[in-house]
Amino acid sequence: MANTPLIFDKYEVTRRLAVGGMGEIFLARQTGVPGFERLVILKRLLSDFAGQPAFVEQFLDEARVAATLNHPNIVSIFEVGLWQGNYFIAMEYIHGYSLVSLIRGLGKRQRYLPPAVGAKIIHDAALGLDHAHQARDVNGRPLHIVHRDISPPNIMLRDDGHVKVVDFGIARAANRAVRTSTGALKGKIGYMPPEQLQGEELDGRSDQYSLGVVLWELLCRRRLYHDDNPIKVLHAVLDRPVPPPSAIVEGIPEALDQITCRMVTRNRDERFQSCAEVARALRRFIDLADPEMSEERVGELAREVVGPVSEEQNDDLPISGQDFLVDLRQRTPDGEFVVTPFSQPGAVTLAQPPRRARAPIVVLAILLGVVVLGLGGLLTRELWRAPTQPVAAAASPSPTQPPAAKVVAPPIVRLESTPAGATVLAGNRVLGVTPLVIDTLAAEVEHLLLVERRGFEAQEVRVRLAAGEEKQLAVELARSKSGKKGKAAKGGTEAVTTTPAAGGEGYLTLKTTPWTNVSIDGELYGPSPLFKIKLPAGEHTVVLVNEQHGVRVTRKVTIRAGQTEKVDWALKP
């Protein structure tokens, strides 16, 4: 490589990132017309395998699948070719982190991901996967792509909050030349849907299951299925009920519980019928829980939790085997499937640059496609281990944990207010703004809804409905004599209106422990943390409420024009 600095006459290799049994990965700079350049990733098939057609086809298979896809939430393939006897794939450089880094960062700081942030990440990944599932070739024939390896390492989060699905290395598609042997499964057992472990035909709902496991793990900050014995993991996937995330972490909204549990139900006919349907359900939840959720806020939280992208993130690179080969055609004397680590023909070795060469590094999509290339599996158990807290050995539910939530027709409340535009809360959850259709309430439970609008007295509404029952409610709000939102007749949330001084706008980034529902100057902004909320310069009144922890606090904050005020309040009941 040293005598040929420009590959295809336009890629200048910066350094080698990793090398394995069949290939190696490079960071390169693409140049073109004056003023054009960008960083790319180059994957090269080692010369020892370049003369063997079977290995060449394996190497090019991933490019055949990914090159047919063109979606903002899927990694891009720029070029595939043969240069001076070397097979290369040029692909998108992703400056960011895998979800492994995000979850490890949360564990290290003993924090949980805000539910709306987790929903946003999975929403975007679902859009990318649905595009792959619906893809067609140039002649319009369906490709029937199934990723088959959705897991935290294979979902990338760019440092600006943009989500990318990567690694189509073991995807099943109609345009693949090399197929997995009949009866053999490759991948991470804890993310395989039951139908895959049972050797059944797969479809987009199979990827949906794996994505649901990732959502569960994002919310709960722990592995769903984890055991050193892969046979026990296999049985857990097939037999053990999945607890709703709220059984593990307080504060997970019921609506998100239901979405997650529906994605990971064993019967694929009971899942959402497509990843597009998953995305719509998550979008609906986000719009109710945190309408201001954006990629910018996701990126800011990721940078805060993980830190800047740097070469120290070598911990994220796949090093050795936690992928397994499950042979459904063979059984042990005890009747078990034969399960062996899949790391042939060699493990990945990280190419360590000189310490002075501190160019940024990324966890790369194709680097994550190491299963087919034989670059070794992903050591997910070690990657998940937070430095300050070992991972619990039994993330699968115990007999005392609640079973997975059943998907039933929810009760529906159609709520109107006079005037319209009032905010509706259930406890400390923001449900939305009137007129509002509410379909996230549990059946056969009495709910206390709080309806409030700036300048009017808050009103309480109690409702209890059976599954599938619908009810129309109308609330007339009385104008507050003080011009401020007052308390509801029976303990509603008090919020004080403050008129800030004129003089431009600034931003507020707010975190609380425990998390709280935040109102600023009488306007509800949803659960903390909040990131870069735009406010007029001046003093503002912030009301913080968490009914579960008995927190109801009022604080003042001053916003300066053009600046971001960052506050982190530890609140005691």
Coordinates of C-alpha atoms in Angstrom, one line a residue:
M1 CA 0.0 0.0 0.0
A2 CA 2.9 2.3 0.7
N3 CA 3.9 2.5 -3.0
T4 CA 0.3 3.2 -4.1
P5 CA -1.0 6.1 -2.1
L6 CA -4.0 6.8 -4.3
I7 CA -6.5 3.9 -4.7
F8 CA -8.6 4.3 -7.8
D9 CA -6.6 7.5 -8.2
K10 CA -8.8 9.3 -5.6
Y11 CA -8.6 7.6 -2.2
E12 CA -5.6 8.5 0.0
V13 CA -5.3 6.1 2.8
T14 CA -4.9 7.8 6.2
R15 CA -4.4 4.8 8.3
R16 CA -5.4 1.2 8.9
L17 CA -8.1 0.7 11.5
A18 CA -8.3 -3.1 11.8
V19 CA -7.2 -6.3 10.1
G20 CA -8.7 -9.8 10.4
G21 CA -8.6 -13.2 8.9
M22 CA -10.0 -12.2 5.5
G23 CA -9.9 -8.4 5.2
E24 CA -8.7 -5.1 6.5
I25 CA -10.3 -1.7 7.1
F26 CA -8.8 1.7 6.3
L27 CA -9.7 5.3 7.0
A28 CA -9.1 7.3 3.7
R29 CA -9.6 10.7 2.3
Q30 CA -11.3 11.0 -1.0
T31 CA -10.2 13.9 -3.3
G32 CA -11.6 15.1 -6.6
V33 CA -12.0 18.5 -8.3
P34 CA -10.2 21.3 -6.4
G35 CA -11.8 21.9 -3.1
F36 CA -13.7 18.6 -2.9
E37 CA -12.6 16.0 -0.2
R38 CA -14.3 13.8 2.3
L39 CA -13.4 11.0 4.7
V40 CA -14.5 7.5 3.6
I41 CA -14.0 3.9 4.8
L42 CA -12.2 1.4 2.5
K43 CA -12.5 -2.3 3.1
R44 CA -10.0 -4.5 1.3
L45 CA -10.1 -8.3 0.8
L46 CA -6.7 -9.7 1.7
S47 CA -4.7 -10.9 -1.3
D48 CA -4.6 -14.4 0.0
F49 CA -8.3 -14.7 -0.6
A50 CA -8.6 -12.5 -3.7
G51 CA -8.0 -15.5 -6.0
Q52 CA -10.6 -17.7 -4.4
P53 CA -14.1 -17.1 -6.0
A54 CA -16.1 -18.2 -2.9
F55 CA -14.3 -15.6 -0.7
V56 CA -14.6 -12.9 -3.3
E57 CA -18.4 -13.5 -3.6
Q58 CA -18.7 -13.4 0.2
F59 CA -16.8 -10.1 0.3
L60 CA -18.9 -8.5 -2.5
D61 CA -22.3 -9.9 -1.2
E62 CA -22.6 -7.1 1.4
A63 CA -22.0 -4.5 -1.2
R64 CA -24.7 -6.1 -3.5
V65 CA -27.2 -5.8 -0.7
A66 CA -26.3 -2.3 0.6
A67 CA -25.7 -0.7 -2.8
T68 CA -29.4 -1.2 -3.7
L69 CA -30.5 0.9 -0.7
N70 CA -30.7 4.7 -0.6
H71 CA -32.0 6.0 2.6
P72 CA -30.8 8.6 5.1
N73 CA -30.9 6.0 7.9
I74 CA -28.8 3.4 6.1
V75 CA -25.1 3.5 5.6
S76 CA -24.1 4.4 2.0
I77 CA -21.9 2.4 -0.3
F78 CA -20.0 4.7 -2.7
E79 CA -18.0 2.3 -4.9
V80 CA -17.1 -1.3 -5.3
G81 CA -14.2 -2.3 -7.5
L82 CA -11.0 -4.1 -8.3
W83 CA -7.8 -2.1 -8.2
Q84 CA -4.4 -3.6 -9.0
G85 CA -5.7 -7.0 -8.0
N86 CA -7.3 -5.8 -4.8
Y87 CA -11.1 -5.9 -4.2
F88 CA -12.2 -2.7 -2.4
I89 CA -15.5 -1.4 -1.1
A90 CA -15.7 2.4 -0.4
M91 CA -18.4 3.5 2.0
E92 CA -19.7 6.2 4.2
Y93 CA -17.6 7.4 7.1
I94 CA -19.8 7.8 10.2
H95 CA -18.4 10.2 12.8
G96 CA -20.2 8.9 15.9
Y97 CA -20.9 6.0 18.2
S98 CA -22.6 2.7 18.2
L99 CA -25.5 2.2 20.6
V100 CA -23.1 0.0 22.6
S101 CA -21.2 3.2 23.5
L102 CA -24.4 5.0 24.4
I103 CA -25.6 2.3 26.8
R104 CA -22.1 1.9 28.3
G105 CA -21.9 5.7 28.8
L106 CA -25.3 5.7 30.5
G107 CA -24.2 2.8 32.8
K108 CA -21.0 4.5 33.7
R109 CA -22.9 7.7 34.8
Q110 CA -25.7 5.7 36.4
R111 CA -28.3 7.4 34.2
Y112 CA -31.2 6.1 32.2
L113 CA -32.1 7.2 28.7
P114 CA -35.2 9.5 28.6
P115 CA -37.9 7.4 27.0
A116 CA -38.6 9.9 24.2
V117 CA -34.9 9.8 23.2
G118 CA -34.9 6.0 23.0
A119 CA -38.1 6.1 21.0
K120 CA -36.6 8.6 18.6
I121 CA -33.5 6.5 17.9
I122 CA -35.5 3.3 17.3
H123 CA -38.1 5.3 15.2
D124 CA -35.3 6.4 12.8
A125 CA -33.8 2.9 12.7
A126 CA -37.2 1.5 11.9
L127 CA -37.6 3.9 8.9
G128 CA -34.2 2.7 7.5
L129 CA -35.1 -1.0 8.0
D130 CA -38.5 -0.5 6.4
H131 CA -36.8 0.9 3.3
A132 CA -34.6 -2.1 3.1
H133 CA -37.6 -4.5 3.5
Q134 CA -39.4 -2.7 0.7
A135 CA -36.4 -2.5 -1.6
R136 CA -36.5 -3.6 -5.3
D137 CA -33.8 -4.2 -7.9
V138 CA -33.4 -2.1 -11.0
N139 CA -36.0 -4.2 -12.8
G140 CA -38.6 -3.6 -10.0
R141 CA -38.4 -7.1 -8.5
P142 CA -38.7 -7.2 -4.7
L143 CA -35.4 -8.1 -3.0
H144 CA -36.9 -9.5 0.2
I145 CA -34.0 -8.1 2.3
V146 CA -33.9 -9.1 5.9
H147 CA -31.0 -7.7 7.9
R148 CA -30.8 -10.6 10.4
D149 CA -28.2 -9.0 12.6
I150 CA -29.9 -6.0 14.2
S151 CA -28.2 -5.3 17.6
P152 CA -26.7 -2.3 19.4
P153 CA -23.4 -2.5 17.6
N154 CA -25.1 -2.3 14.2
I155 CA -27.1 0.9 14.9
M156 CA -24.9 3.9 14.7
L157 CA -25.6 7.3 16.2
R158 CA -23.8 10.1 14.4
D159 CA -22.6 12.8 16.8
D160 CA -25.3 15.2 15.4
G161 CA -27.9 12.7 16.5
H162 CA -28.6 11.1 13.1
V163 CA -29.2 7.3 13.2
K164 CA -27.7 4.9 10.7
V165 CA -28.4 1.2 10.3
V166 CA -25.2 -0.6 9.3
D167 CA -23.8 -4.1 8.5
F168 CA -25.8 -5.9 6.0
G169 CA -23.1 -8.6 6.0
I170 CA -25.4 -11.5 6.8
A171 CA -28.5 -10.0 5.4
R172 CA -30.8 -12.4 3.4
A173 CA -31.7 -10.9 0.0
A174 CA -32.7 -12.1 -3.5
N175 CA -29.5 -10.6 -5.0
R176 CA -27.0 -12.5 -2.9
A177 CA -24.7 -14.9 -4.6
V178 CA -23.6 -16.8 -1.4
R179 CA -26.3 -18.2 0.9
T180 CA -26.0 -19.4 4.4
S181 CA -26.1 -23.2 4.5
T182 CA -29.6 -24.6 5.1
G183 CA -30.1 -25.3 8.7
A184 CA -27.2 -23.0 9.9
L185 CA -27.6 -19.7 11.7
K186 CA -25.0 -17.0 12.2
G187 CA -25.3 -14.1 14.6
K188 CA -26.0 -13.0 18.1
I189 CA -28.5 -15.4 19.7
G190 CA -29.9 -12.9 22.2
Y191 CA -31.2 -10.7 19.3
M192 CA -32.5 -13.5 17.1
P193 CA -36.3 -13.8 16.9
P194 CA -37.8 -17.2 17.8
E195 CA -38.7 -18.0 14.2
Q196 CA -35.0 -17.6 13.2
L197 CA -33.9 -20.0 16.0
Q198 CA -36.5 -22.5 14.9
G199 CA -35.3 -22.4 11.3
E200 CA -38.4 -20.8 9.8
E201 CA -38.5 -18.3 6.9
L202 CA -37.8 -14.7 7.9
D203 CA -39.4 -11.5 6.9
G204 CA -39.3 -7.8 8.0
R205 CA -41.1 -8.7 11.2
S206 CA -38.0 -10.7 12.2
D207 CA -35.9 -7.6 12.1
Q208 CA -38.6 -5.8 14.1
Y209 CA -38.2 -8.3 16.9
S210 CA -34.5 -7.7 17.1
L211 CA -35.1 -3.9 17.0
G212 CA -37.6 -4.3 19.9
V213 CA -34.9 -6.1 21.9
V214 CA -32.6 -3.1 21.2
L215 CA -35.3 -0.7 22.4
W216 CA -35.8 -2.7 25.5
E217 CA -32.1 -2.6 26.3
L218 CA -31.9 1.1 25.6
L219 CA -34.6 1.8 28.0
C220 CA -33.5 -0.6 30.7
R221 CA -29.7 -0.1 30.3
R222 CA -29.1 -3.9 30.5
R223 CA -29.1 -7.0 28.4
L224 CA -32.5 -8.7 27.9
Y225 CA -31.0 -12.1 27.3
H226 CA -27.6 -12.7 28.8
D227 CA -25.8 -15.8 29.9
D228 CA -22.3 -17.2 29.3
N229 CA -24.0 -20.4 28.0
P230 CA -25.5 -19.7 24.6
I231 CA -27.8 -22.7 24.9
K232 CA -29.4 -21.1 27.9
V233 CA -29.8 -17.8 25.9
L234 CA -31.4 -19.8 23.1
H235 CA -34.0 -21.3 25.5
A236 CA -34.6 -18.0 27.1
V237 CA -35.5 -16.5 23.7
L238 CA -37.9 -19.4 23.0
D239 CA -39.5 -19.8 26.4
R240 CA -39.1 -17.0 28.9
P241 CA -41.6 -14.1 29.0
V242 CA -40.3 -10.6 28.3
P243 CA -41.0 -8.1 31.2
P244 CA -42.2 -4.6 30.1
P245 CA -39.5 -2.0 30.5
S246 CA -41.4 -0.3 33.3
A247 CA -41.0 -3.4 35.4
I248 CA -37.2 -2.7 35.3
V249 CA -37.1 1.1 35.3
E250 CA -39.5 3.5 36.9
G251 CA -41.1 6.2 34.8
I252 CA -41.4 4.3 31.5
P253 CA -44.7 5.4 30.0
E254 CA -47.3 2.6 29.5
A255 CA -47.6 3.5 25.8
L256 CA -43.9 2.8 25.2
D257 CA -44.3 -0.4 27.3
Q258 CA -46.9 -1.6 24.9
I259 CA -45.0 -0.8 21.8
T260 CA -41.8 -2.5 23.0
C261 CA -43.7 -5.7 24.2
R262 CA -45.6 -5.9 20.9
M263 CA -42.3 -5.7 18.9
V264 CA -40.8 -8.7 20.9
T265 CA -43.8 -10.9 21.1
R266 CA -43.0 -14.5 20.1
N267 CA -45.8 -14.8 17.6
R268 CA -44.8 -12.6 14.6
D269 CA -48.4 -12.2 13.6
E270 CA -49.0 -10.3 16.8
R271 CA -46.2 -7.9 16.1
F272 CA -46.6 -4.7 14.0
Q273 CA -47.1 -5.7 10.4
S274 CA -44.1 -3.6 9.2
C275 CA -41.3 -1.4 10.6
A276 CA -43.1 1.5 9.0
E277 CA -46.0 0.7 11.4
V278 CA -43.5 0.6 14.3
A279 CA -42.2 4.0 13.3
R280 CA -45.7 5.5 13.2
A281 CA -46.5 4.1 16.7
L282 CA -43.2 5.6 18.0
R283 CA -43.8 8.9 16.3
R284 CA -47.2 9.1 17.9
F285 CA -45.7 8.4 21.3
I286 CA -43.0 11.0 20.8
D287 CA -45.5 13.6 19.7
L288 CA -47.4 13.1 22.9
A289 CA -44.4 12.6 25.3
D290 CA -42.0 15.2 24.0
P291 CA -43.1 17.1 20.8
E292 CA -39.8 19.0 20.7
M293 CA -37.7 15.9 20.4
S294 CA -35.1 16.3 17.6
E295 CA -31.9 14.8 16.3
E296 CA -30.1 17.8 17.8
R297 CA -31.3 16.9 21.3
V298 CA -30.4 13.2 20.7
G299 CA -26.9 14.2 19.6
E300 CA -26.4 16.6 22.5
L301 CA -27.3 13.9 25.0
A302 CA -25.0 11.3 23.3
R303 CA -22.1 13.7 23.3
E304 CA -22.8 14.4 27.0
V305 CA -23.0 10.8 27.9
V306 CA -20.3 9.3 25.7
G307 CA -18.0 12.2 25.1
P308 CA -16.4 13.5 21.9
V309 CA -15.6 11.0 19.2
S310 CA -12.0 10.0 19.5
E311 CA -9.6 7.2 19.0
E312 CA -10.2 6.1 22.6
Q313 CA -13.4 4.6 21.3
N314 CA -11.4 1.6 20.2
D315 CA -13.3 -0.2 22.9
D316 CA -16.3 -0.2 20.6
L317 CA -14.6 -2.1 17.8
P318 CA -15.4 -5.8 17.5
I319 CA -12.5 -7.8 18.8
S320 CA -13.4 -11.4 19.4
G321 CA -16.3 -13.9 19.3
Q322 CA -19.7 -13.5 20.9
D323 CA -21.4 -14.4 17.6
F324 CA -22.4 -18.0 17.3
L325 CA -23.1 -20.6 14.6
V326 CA -26.2 -22.6 15.4
D327 CA -26.5 -25.8 13.5
L328 CA -30.1 -26.9 13.4
R329 CA -29.2 -30.1 11.6
Q330 CA -27.2 -31.6 14.4
R331 CA -28.1 -32.4 18.0
T332 CA -26.0 -33.2 21.1
P333 CA -26.6 -36.4 23.0
D334 CA -28.9 -34.3 25.3
G335 CA -31.0 -33.3 22.3
E336 CA -29.6 -29.7 22.1
F337 CA -28.7 -27.9 18.9
V338 CA -25.0 -27.7 18.2
V339 CA -23.9 -24.1 19.0
T340 CA -20.3 -23.0 18.4
P341 CA -18.5 -19.6 18.5
F342 CA -18.3 -18.2 15.0
S343 CA -14.8 -16.6 14.6
Q344 CA -13.4 -18.4 11.5
P345 CA -10.9 -17.8 10.1
G346 CA -9.4 -15.2 12.5
A347 CA -10.2 -12.5 15.0
V348 CA -9.9 -8.8 14.4
T349 CA -6.7 -7.1 15.4
L350 CA -6.9 -3.4 16.0
A351 CA -4.2 -1.4 14.2
Q352 CA -2.9 1.0 16.8
P353 CA -1.6 4.3 15.3
P354 CA 1.2 6.2 16.9
R355 CA 0.0 8.2 19.9
R356 CA 0.6 11.5 18.2
A357 CA -1.7 10.6 15.3
R358 CA -5.0 11.5 17.1
A359 CA -7.2 11.6 14.1
P360 CA -10.9 10.9 15.0
I361 CA -12.0 7.3 14.6
V362 CA -15.5 5.9 14.0
V363 CA -17.2 2.7 14.6
L364 CA -17.7 1.8 11.0
A365 CA -20.6 0.1 9.3
I366 CA -18.5 -2.3 7.3
L367 CA -16.2 -3.0 10.2
L368 CA -19.3 -4.3 11.9
G369 CA -19.9 -6.7 9.1
V370 CA -17.3 -9.1 10.4
V371 CA -19.4 -12.2 10.5
V372 CA -19.4 -13.0 6.8
L373 CA -15.8 -11.7 6.3
G374 CA -14.6 -14.0 9.1
L375 CA -13.2 -11.0 11.0
G376 CA -14.7 -12.4 14.2
G377 CA -17.8 -11.9 16.3
L378 CA -18.7 -9.1 18.5
L379 CA -17.8 -9.4 22.2
T380 CA -21.1 -7.9 23.3
R381 CA -20.9 -9.0 26.9
E382 CA -17.7 -7.1 27.5
L383 CA -18.8 -4.1 25.4
W384 CA -21.8 -3.7 27.6
R385 CA -20.0 -3.9 30.9
A386 CA -19.9 -0.5 32.6
P387 CA -16.5 0.1 34.3
T388 CA -18.3 0.9 37.6
Q389 CA -20.9 -1.8 37.6
P390 CA -20.8 -5.4 36.4
V391 CA -23.6 -6.5 34.1
A392 CA -26.2 -8.6 35.9
A393 CA -25.9 -12.2 34.8
A394 CA -29.6 -12.8 34.6
A395 CA -31.3 -10.1 32.6
S396 CA -34.1 -12.5 31.7
P397 CA -37.1 -12.2 33.9
S398 CA -37.3 -14.2 37.1
P399 CA -40.6 -16.1 38.0
T400 CA -41.5 -13.1 40.2
Q401 CA -41.3 -10.6 37.3
P402 CA -44.5 -9.7 35.4
P403 CA -45.2 -11.3 32.1
A404 CA -45.0 -9.5 28.8
A405 CA -47.8 -7.0 28.3
K406 CA -50.7 -8.4 26.1
V407 CA -51.7 -6.4 23.1
V408 CA -55.4 -5.5 23.6
A409 CA -57.7 -2.8 22.2
P410 CA -57.0 0.3 24.4
P411 CA -59.8 2.5 25.8
I412 CA -60.1 5.7 23.9
V413 CA -60.9 9.1 25.4
R414 CA -61.8 12.0 23.0
L415 CA -61.2 15.1 25.1
E416 CA -62.1 18.7 24.1
S417 CA -61.7 21.9 26.0
T418 CA -63.1 25.4 25.8
P419 CA -60.9 27.2 24.9
A420 CA -58.9 24.6 22.9
G421 CA -55.1 24.3 23.2
A422 CA -55.1 23.1 26.8
T423 CA -52.4 20.7 27.9
V424 CA -53.6 17.3 29.3
L425 CA -51.6 15.4 31.9
A426 CA -52.0 12.0 33.5
G427 CA -50.0 12.1 36.7
N428 CA -46.7 13.5 35.5
R429 CA -47.1 12.4 31.9
V430 CA -47.9 14.9 29.2
L431 CA -50.5 13.4 26.9
G432 CA -50.9 16.2 24.5
V433 CA -53.0 19.3 23.7
T434 CA -56.7 19.6 23.2
P435 CA -58.7 18.6 21.1
L436 CA -57.0 15.3 21.9
V437 CA -57.6 11.6 21.3
I438 CA -56.1 9.6 24.1
D439 CA -55.4 5.9 23.5
T440 CA -52.5 5.3 25.9
L441 CA -54.5 4.8 29.2
A442 CA -54.7 1.4 30.9
A443 CA -58.2 -0.2 30.9
E444 CA -60.1 -0.9 34.2
V445 CA -58.0 1.7 36.0
E446 CA -59.2 5.1 37.3
H447 CA -57.1 7.9 35.8
L448 CA -56.9 11.4 37.0
L449 CA -56.5 13.8 34.0
L450 CA -55.4 17.4 34.6
V451 CA -56.4 19.9 31.9
E452 CA -54.6 23.3 32.1
R453 CA -54.0 26.3 29.9
R454 CA -52.1 29.5 30.7
G455 CA -54.5 32.2 32.0
F456 CA -57.2 29.6 33.1
E457 CA -57.9 27.6 36.2
A458 CA -56.8 24.0 35.8
Q459 CA -59.5 21.3 35.9
E460 CA -59.4 17.7 36.9
V461 CA -61.2 14.9 35.1
R462 CA -61.5 11.3 36.4
V463 CA -62.1 8.5 33.9
R464 CA -62.3 4.8 34.1
L465 CA -62.9 2.7 30.9
A466 CA -63.0 -0.9 29.9
A467 CA -60.8 -2.2 27.1
G468 CA -62.0 -1.0 23.7
E469 CA -64.5 1.5 25.3
E470 CA -64.7 5.0 23.9
K471 CA -65.8 8.1 25.7
Q472 CA -66.3 11.8 24.7
L473 CA -65.4 14.4 27.3
A474 CA -65.7 18.2 27.2
V475 CA -64.1 20.6 29.7
E476 CA -64.8 24.3 30.1
L477 CA -62.0 26.2 31.6
A478 CA -62.6 29.3 33.7
R479 CA -60.3 32.2 33.3
S480 CA -58.0 32.8 36.2
K481 CA -58.7 36.0 38.1
S482 CA -54.9 36.6 38.5
G483 CA -54.2 35.8 34.9
K484 CA -52.0 32.9 36.0
K485 CA -52.7 29.2 36.0
G486 CA -53.9 28.3 39.4
K487 CA -54.2 25.0 41.3
A488 CA -56.8 22.6 40.2
A489 CA -59.8 22.1 42.5
K490 CA -58.1 19.1 44.1
G491 CA -54.3 19.4 44.0
G492 CA -53.6 20.3 40.4
T493 CA -50.1 21.5 39.4
E494 CA -49.4 25.1 40.2
A495 CA -47.5 27.2 37.7
V496 CA -46.7 30.9 37.9
T497 CA -46.4 33.1 34.9
T498 CA -43.4 35.4 34.7
T499 CA -43.0 38.1 32.1
P500 CA -39.3 38.0 31.1
A501 CA -37.5 41.2 30.3
A502 CA -37.1 42.1 26.7
G503 CA -33.8 41.8 24.9
G504 CA -33.3 38.8 22.7
E505 CA -33.4 35.1 23.3
G506 CA -31.2 32.5 24.9
Y507 CA -31.4 28.8 25.7
L508 CA -32.0 26.6 28.8
T509 CA -30.6 23.1 29.2
L510 CA -32.1 21.5 32.3
K511 CA -31.5 18.2 34.1
T512 CA -33.0 17.0 37.4
T513 CA -32.5 14.1 39.8
P514 CA -35.0 12.4 39.9
W515 CA -36.5 13.2 36.5
T516 CA -39.4 15.7 36.6
N517 CA -42.2 17.0 34.5
V518 CA -41.2 20.6 33.6
S519 CA -43.3 23.7 33.3
I520 CA -41.7 27.1 32.4
D521 CA -43.7 30.2 32.9
G522 CA -46.9 28.1 33.0
E523 CA -46.1 26.2 29.8
L524 CA -45.5 22.5 29.9
Y525 CA -42.3 21.3 28.2
G526 CA -42.5 17.6 29.2
P527 CA -40.1 15.4 31.2
S528 CA -36.5 16.3 32.0
P529 CA -33.8 16.4 30.8
L530 CA -34.5 19.3 28.4
F531 CA -31.9 20.5 25.9
K532 CA -31.5 24.0 24.5
I533 CA -35.0 25.2 25.0
K534 CA -35.3 28.6 23.4
L535 CA -36.6 31.3 25.8
P536 CA -36.8 35.1 25.9
A537 CA -33.9 36.7 27.8
G538 CA -34.9 37.5 31.4
E539 CA -36.1 35.7 34.6
H540 CA -38.3 32.6 34.3
T541 CA -40.2 30.5 36.8
V542 CA -39.7 26.7 36.5
V543 CA -42.1 24.3 38.1
L544 CA -40.8 20.7 38.6
V545 CA -43.1 17.8 39.4
N546 CA -42.6 14.1 40.0
E547 CA -45.6 12.6 41.7
Q548 CA -44.0 9.2 42.2
H549 CA -41.2 10.7 44.3
G550 CA -43.3 13.4 45.9
V551 CA -41.4 16.2 44.2
R552 CA -43.2 19.6 43.5
V553 CA -40.6 22.4 43.4
T554 CA -40.6 25.9 42.0
R555 CA -37.2 27.5 40.9
K556 CA -36.1 30.6 39.2
V557 CA -33.7 30.8 36.3
T558 CA -32.3 33.7 34.4
I559 CA -31.7 33.5 30.6
R560 CA -29.1 35.7 28.9
A561 CA -29.5 36.7 25.3
G562 CA -27.4 34.5 23.0
Q563 CA -26.2 32.2 25.8
T564 CA -27.2 28.7 27.1
E565 CA -28.0 28.5 30.8
K566 CA -27.2 24.9 32.0
V567 CA -28.7 23.8 35.3
D568 CA -28.6 20.4 37.1
W569 CA -30.8 20.3 40.1
A570 CA -30.8 17.5 42.7
L571 CA -34.3 17.5 44.2
K572 CA -35.4 15.9 47.4
P573 CA -39.0 15.1 48.2

